[in-house]
CSV table of C-alpha atoms in Angstrom, one decimal:
chain,number,residue,atom,x,y,z
A,1,MET,CA,-15.7,-4.1,2.3
A,2,GLU,CA,-15.9,-0.4,1.6
A,3,GLN,CA,-12.5,1.2,0.8
A,4,PRO,CA,-11.4,4.1,2.9
A,5,TYR,CA,-11.5,6.2,-0.2
A,6,ASP,CA,-14.2,8.4,-1.7
A,7,PHE,CA,-12.7,10.2,-4.7
A,8,ASP,CA,-15.8,9.4,-6.7
A,9,ALA,CA,-18.3,10.8,-4.1
A,10,ASP,CA,-20.4,13.8,-5.1
A,11,GLN,CA,-19.5,15.3,-1.7
A,12,PRO,CA,-16.3,13.8,-0.3
A,13,LEU,CA,-16.0,13.6,3.4
A,14,SER,CA,-13.3,14.9,5.6
A,15,SER,CA,-10.5,12.5,6.2
A,16,GLU,CA,-11.6,11.8,9.8
A,17,ALA,CA,-15.2,11.3,8.8
A,18,LEU,CA,-14.2,9.0,5.9
A,19,GLY,CA,-12.1,6.8,8.2
A,20,LYS,CA,-14.9,6.5,10.7
A,21,ARG,CA,-17.5,5.6,8.1
A,22,ALA,CA,-15.3,3.0,6.4
A,23,ALA,CA,-14.4,1.4,9.7
A,24,GLU,CA,-18.0,1.4,10.9
A,25,ALA,CA,-18.8,-0.5,7.7
A,26,LEU,CA,-16.7,-3.4,9.1
A,27,ALA,CA,-18.5,-3.2,12.4
A,28,HIS,CA,-21.9,-3.4,10.7
A,29,LYS,CA,-20.8,-6.3,8.6
A,30,ILE,CA,-19.5,-8.3,11.5
A,31,ASP,CA,-22.6,-7.6,13.5
A,32,SER,CA,-24.9,-8.6,10.7
A,33,LEU,CA,-23.0,-11.9,10.2
A,34,GLY,CA,-22.5,-12.5,13.9
A,35,ALA,CA,-19.1,-12.2,15.5
A,36,ASP,CA,-19.1,-15.9,16.2
A,37,ARG,CA,-19.1,-16.6,12.5
A,38,VAL,CA,-16.2,-14.2,11.6
A,39,ALA,CA,-12.7,-15.7,12.2
A,40,ALA,CA,-10.7,-12.7,11.1
A,41,PHE,CA,-10.4,-9.5,9.1
A,42,ILE,CA,-7.4,-9.3,6.7
A,43,ALA,CA,-6.3,-6.3,4.8
A,44,GLU,CA,-3.2,-4.4,3.7
A,45,PRO,CA,-2.2,-1.3,5.7
A,46,ILE,CA,-2.2,0.5,2.3
A,47,GLN,CA,-4.1,-1.3,-0.5
A,48,GLY,CA,-1.2,-1.8,-2.9
A,49,ALA,CA,-2.2,-3.6,-6.1
A,50,GLY,CA,-5.6,-2.0,-5.7
A,51,GLY,CA,-4.2,1.4,-6.5
A,52,VAL,CA,-2.2,2.5,-3.5
A,53,ILE,CA,-5.2,3.5,-1.5
A,54,ILE,CA,-3.8,5.3,1.6
A,55,PRO,CA,-6.3,5.3,4.4
A,56,PRO,CA,-7.1,8.2,6.8
A,57,ALA,CA,-5.1,8.2,10.0
A,58,ASN,CA,-8.0,7.2,12.2
A,59,TYR,CA,-9.1,4.2,10.0
A,60,TRP,CA,-6.8,1.5,11.3
A,61,PRO,CA,-7.0,2.2,15.0
A,62,LEU,CA,-10.7,2.1,14.7
A,63,ILE,CA,-10.6,-1.2,12.8
A,64,ALA,CA,-8.3,-2.7,15.5
A,65,GLN,CA,-10.7,-1.5,18.2
A,66,ILE,CA,-13.7,-3.0,16.3
A,67,CYS,CA,-12.0,-6.4,15.9
A,68,LYS,CA,-10.9,-6.5,19.5
A,69,GLU,CA,-14.3,-5.7,20.9
A,70,ARG,CA,-15.9,-8.4,18.8
A,71,GLY,CA,-13.2,-11.1,19.3
A,72,VAL,CA,-12.3,-11.1,15.6
A,73,LEU,CA,-8.6,-11.6,14.7
A,74,LEU,CA,-6.9,-8.8,12.8
A,75,ILE,CA,-4.5,-9.9,10.1
A,76,SER,CA,-2.1,-7.3,8.6
A,77,ASP,CA,-1.1,-8.2,5.1
A,78,GLU,CA,2.4,-6.8,4.9
A,79,VAL,CA,3.4,-8.4,1.6
A,80,ILE,CA,3.8,-5.0,0.0
A,81,CYS,CA,4.0,-2.6,3.0
A,82,GLY,CA,6.5,-4.7,5.1
A,83,PHE,CA,10.2,-4.1,5.4
A,84,GLY,CA,10.3,-0.4,5.2
A,85,ARG,CA,8.0,0.5,2.3
A,86,THR,CA,5.9,2.8,4.5
A,87,GLY,CA,8.8,4.3,6.5
A,88,ASN,CA,8.6,1.7,9.3
A,89,LEU,CA,9.5,-2.0,9.4
A,90,TRP,CA,5.8,-2.8,9.2
A,91,GLY,CA,2.9,-0.8,7.8
A,92,CYS,CA,0.9,-1.5,10.9
A,93,GLU,CA,3.5,0.6,12.8
A,94,THR,CA,2.9,3.5,10.4
A,95,PHE,CA,-0.8,3.4,11.0
A,96,ASP,CA,-0.6,2.8,14.7
A,97,TYR,CA,-2.3,-0.6,15.2
A,98,THR,CA,-1.3,-4.0,16.5
A,99,PRO,CA,-2.5,-7.0,14.5
A,100,ASP,CA,-2.9,-10.5,15.8
A,101,LEU,CA,-1.0,-11.9,12.7
A,102,ILE,CA,1.2,-10.5,10.0
A,103,THR,CA,1.8,-12.0,6.6
A,104,PHE,CA,4.9,-11.1,4.7
A,105,ALA,CA,6.8,-11.9,1.5
A,106,LYS,CA,8.4,-10.1,-1.4
A,107,ALA,CA,10.9,-7.7,0.3
A,108,VAL,CA,11.9,-10.3,2.9
A,109,THR,CA,14.3,-11.6,0.1
A,110,ASN,CA,14.4,-8.4,-1.9
A,111,GLY,CA,12.7,-10.4,-4.7
A,112,TYR,CA,15.8,-12.6,-5.3
A,113,GLN,CA,13.9,-15.8,-4.1
A,114,PRO,CA,10.2,-16.5,-3.5
A,115,LEU,CA,9.7,-16.6,0.3
A,116,GLY,CA,6.7,-15.7,2.5
A,117,GLY,CA,5.8,-16.2,6.1
A,118,VAL,CA,3.4,-15.5,8.9
A,119,GLY,CA,4.1,-13.8,12.2
A,120,VAL,CA,1.7,-14.4,15.1
A,121,SER,CA,1.1,-12.8,18.5
A,122,ASP,CA,2.1,-14.4,21.7
A,123,ALA,CA,-1.6,-15.2,22.4
A,124,ILE,CA,-2.0,-17.1,19.2
A,125,ALA,CA,1.3,-18.9,19.6
A,126,GLU,CA,0.3,-20.0,23.1
A,127,VAL,CA,-3.0,-21.5,21.7
A,128,ILE,CA,-1.0,-23.4,19.0
A,129,THR,CA,1.5,-24.8,21.5
A,130,THR,CA,-0.8,-25.7,24.3
A,131,SER,CA,-3.9,-26.9,22.5
A,132,GLY,CA,-2.5,-30.4,22.1
A,133,GLY,CA,-1.9,-32.5,19.1
A,134,GLU,CA,0.5,-32.0,16.3
A,135,PHE,CA,0.6,-28.7,14.4
A,136,ALA,CA,1.5,-29.8,10.8
A,137,HIS,CA,3.2,-26.9,9.1
A,138,GLY,CA,6.0,-28.6,7.2
A,139,PHE,CA,4.8,-28.6,3.6
A,140,THR,CA,6.8,-29.8,0.6
A,141,TYR,CA,8.6,-26.5,-0.1
A,142,SER,CA,8.4,-24.9,3.3
A,143,GLY,CA,11.7,-23.7,4.6
A,144,HIS,CA,13.4,-24.0,1.3
A,145,PRO,CA,17.1,-23.6,2.2
A,146,VAL,CA,18.0,-21.3,-0.8
A,147,ALA,CA,15.0,-19.0,-0.2
A,148,CYS,CA,15.6,-18.9,3.6
A,149,ALA,CA,19.3,-18.1,3.0
A,150,ALA,CA,18.2,-15.2,0.8
A,151,GLY,CA,15.8,-14.1,3.5
A,152,VAL,CA,18.4,-14.2,6.3
A,153,ALA,CA,20.9,-12.3,4.2
A,154,THR,CA,18.3,-9.6,3.2
A,155,VAL,CA,17.0,-9.1,6.8
A,156,SER,CA,20.6,-8.8,8.0
A,157,ILE,CA,21.2,-6.1,5.4
A,158,TYR,CA,18.1,-4.2,6.6
A,159,GLN,CA,19.3,-4.4,10.2
A,160,GLU,CA,22.9,-3.5,9.5
A,161,SER,CA,22.5,-0.8,6.9
A,162,GLY,CA,19.8,1.3,8.5
A,163,ILE,CA,17.8,1.3,5.2
A,164,VAL,CA,14.4,1.4,7.0
A,165,ALA,CA,15.4,4.3,9.3
A,166,ARG,CA,16.8,6.2,6.3
A,167,VAL,CA,13.5,5.8,4.5
A,168,LYS,CA,11.7,7.3,7.5
A,169,THR,CA,14.1,10.2,8.1
A,170,ASP,CA,15.2,11.0,4.6
A,171,ARG,CA,14.0,9.2,1.5
A,172,GLN,CA,10.3,9.5,2.0
A,173,LEU,CA,10.7,13.2,2.6
A,174,LYS,CA,12.6,13.7,-0.7
A,175,TRP,CA,10.1,11.4,-2.5
A,176,ALA,CA,7.0,13.2,-1.2
A,177,SER,CA,8.5,16.6,-2.0
A,178,ALA,CA,9.4,15.7,-5.5
A,179,VAL,CA,6.2,13.9,-6.3
A,180,ASP,CA,4.2,16.8,-4.9
A,181,SER,CA,5.3,18.9,-7.8
A,182,LEU,CA,2.9,16.8,-10.0
A,183,ARG,CA,-0.2,17.7,-7.8
A,184,ASP,CA,-1.2,20.7,-9.9
A,185,HIS,CA,-0.9,18.9,-13.3
A,186,PRO,CA,-4.2,19.4,-15.2
A,187,ILE,CA,-5.0,15.7,-15.4
A,188,VAL,CA,-4.0,14.8,-11.8
A,189,GLY,CA,-7.1,14.8,-9.6
A,190,ASP,CA,-5.7,13.3,-6.5
A,191,LEU,CA,-2.2,12.4,-5.3
A,192,LYS,CA,-1.1,10.8,-2.1
A,193,THR,CA,2.2,9.3,-0.7
A,194,THR,CA,3.2,7.4,2.3
A,195,GLY,CA,6.8,6.2,2.7
A,196,MET,CA,8.0,5.1,-0.7
A,197,LEU,CA,4.5,4.6,-2.2
A,198,MET,CA,2.6,7.0,-4.5
A,199,GLY,CA,-0.8,6.8,-6.2
A,200,LEU,CA,-2.4,9.5,-8.4
A,201,GLU,CA,-5.8,9.7,-9.9
A,202,LEU,CA,-6.2,10.8,-13.6
A,203,VAL,CA,-9.0,13.1,-14.5
A,204,ARG,CA,-10.3,15.1,-17.5
A,205,ASP,CA,-11.5,17.9,-15.3
A,206,ARG,CA,-10.0,18.6,-11.8
A,207,SER,CA,-13.0,20.5,-10.5
A,208,SER,CA,-15.7,18.0,-11.5
A,209,ARG,CA,-13.4,15.0,-11.1
A,210,GLU,CA,-14.6,13.6,-14.4
A,211,ARG,CA,-12.6,10.5,-15.4
A,212,LEU,CA,-10.0,11.0,-18.0
A,213,ALA,CA,-11.3,8.2,-20.3
A,214,PRO,CA,-13.7,5.2,-20.1
A,215,ASP,CA,-12.5,1.7,-19.1
A,216,SER,CA,-9.3,2.9,-17.6
A,217,GLU,CA,-8.0,3.7,-21.1
A,218,GLY,CA,-6.4,6.9,-19.9
A,219,SER,CA,-4.2,5.3,-17.2
A,220,LEU,CA,-3.1,2.6,-19.6
A,221,TYR,CA,-2.1,5.2,-22.2
A,222,CYS,CA,-0.2,7.2,-19.5
A,223,ARG,CA,1.6,4.0,-18.3
A,224,ASN,CA,2.6,3.1,-21.9
A,225,GLN,CA,4.0,6.6,-22.4
A,226,ALA,CA,6.0,6.3,-19.2
A,227,ILE,CA,7.4,2.9,-20.2
A,228,ASP,CA,8.3,4.3,-23.7
A,229,GLY,CA,10.1,7.1,-21.8
A,230,GLY,CA,12.1,4.7,-19.7
A,231,LEU,CA,10.0,4.6,-16.5
A,232,MET,CA,8.1,1.6,-15.1
A,233,VAL,CA,4.8,2.5,-13.4
A,234,ARG,CA,1.6,0.6,-13.0
A,235,ALA,CA,-1.9,1.5,-14.1
A,236,VAL,CA,-4.7,0.4,-11.8
A,237,GLY,CA,-8.1,1.5,-12.7
A,238,ASP,CA,-7.8,5.2,-13.3
A,239,ARG,CA,-4.7,5.5,-11.2
A,240,ILE,CA,-1.0,5.5,-11.8
A,241,ILE,CA,1.1,4.0,-9.0
A,242,SER,CA,4.8,3.9,-8.2
A,243,ALA,CA,6.9,2.2,-5.6
A,244,PRO,CA,10.6,3.0,-6.2
A,245,PRO,CA,13.5,1.3,-4.5
A,246,LEU,CA,14.1,2.2,-0.9
A,247,THR,CA,17.7,3.0,-1.8
A,248,ILE,CA,16.8,5.4,-4.6
A,249,SER,CA,19.0,8.5,-4.9
A,250,ASP,CA,18.0,12.1,-5.1
A,251,GLU,CA,19.1,12.2,-8.7
A,252,GLU,CA,17.0,9.1,-9.5
A,253,ILE,CA,14.0,10.5,-7.8
A,254,ASP,CA,14.2,13.7,-9.9
A,255,THR,CA,14.6,11.6,-13.0
A,256,LEU,CA,11.6,9.5,-12.1
A,257,VAL,CA,9.4,12.5,-11.5
A,258,SER,CA,10.6,14.2,-14.7
A,259,ARG,CA,9.7,11.2,-16.8
A,260,LEU,CA,6.4,10.8,-15.1
A,261,ARG,CA,5.6,14.5,-15.8
A,262,THR,CA,6.5,14.0,-19.4
A,263,ALA,CA,4.1,11.0,-19.6
A,264,LEU,CA,1.4,13.1,-18.0
A,265,ASP,CA,2.0,15.9,-20.5
A,266,GLN,CA,1.8,13.4,-23.4
A,267,THR,CA,-1.4,12.0,-22.0
A,268,ALA,CA,-3.0,15.4,-21.6
A,269,GLN,CA,-2.1,16.3,-25.1
A,270,HIS,CA,-3.5,13.0,-26.4
A,271,TYR,CA,-6.8,13.7,-24.8
A,272,GLY,CA,-6.9,17.3,-25.9
A,273,ILE,CA,-6.5,18.8,-22.4
A,274,ASN,CA,-4.7,22.1,-22.1
A,275,GLU,CA,-1.5,22.1,-20.0
A,276,HIS,CA,-1.0,24.8,-17.4
């Protein structure tokens, strides 16, 4: 499916037009296949490992409408976005849509134990419980007591500490403000944040949007400079992405941004690009 992202386009669309075009691509695909042959559409609220692709505000509500009109289930993959990463408990809340199912993992145990799960709507639960027969869901390692104990403890901390609310009202504002200082760097062609997620696009020329180097070489170089400088970031394609802890302090945010700026400066110098 088409990403709701057009950085490489010769004439990028407005945010609203881009969201509409990307959503309509799903409608056309379902219609071409036949809605009776499409069980579900599954995607992340923000494409995480794909480069932190943050969609336009109208994209997800349109996707939800398209799925509902065609009787196609909508599955929100919240493995990365869930549990506060976008400023709400679930990414679907941030982008204002209601899925039929939610998949989650990772932050449900804060990474201390491997655990994942699926949340379903009342309508789906009713079908499962009333359709007759036995619903076999007890696999060998399902409900592992140690992993579940870690999950219960972690969720309790989320509920009692107000971490998610603090991300929404405080942390994401500081994070966005600090990271925004990198927007005018000569090799940053695009930068977006939502909650405690950030993705930036590396370019050789900001006006033409020419890529910094072939085969994602530039982002790998920048990532390695950041790691050498004591900062863990990820290179995905021509993008550098970061997802700091939800509990990160002001001082730590400033340190992170400073080290990333240094890595960008080193990368610009390596490729012979003048710094402003």
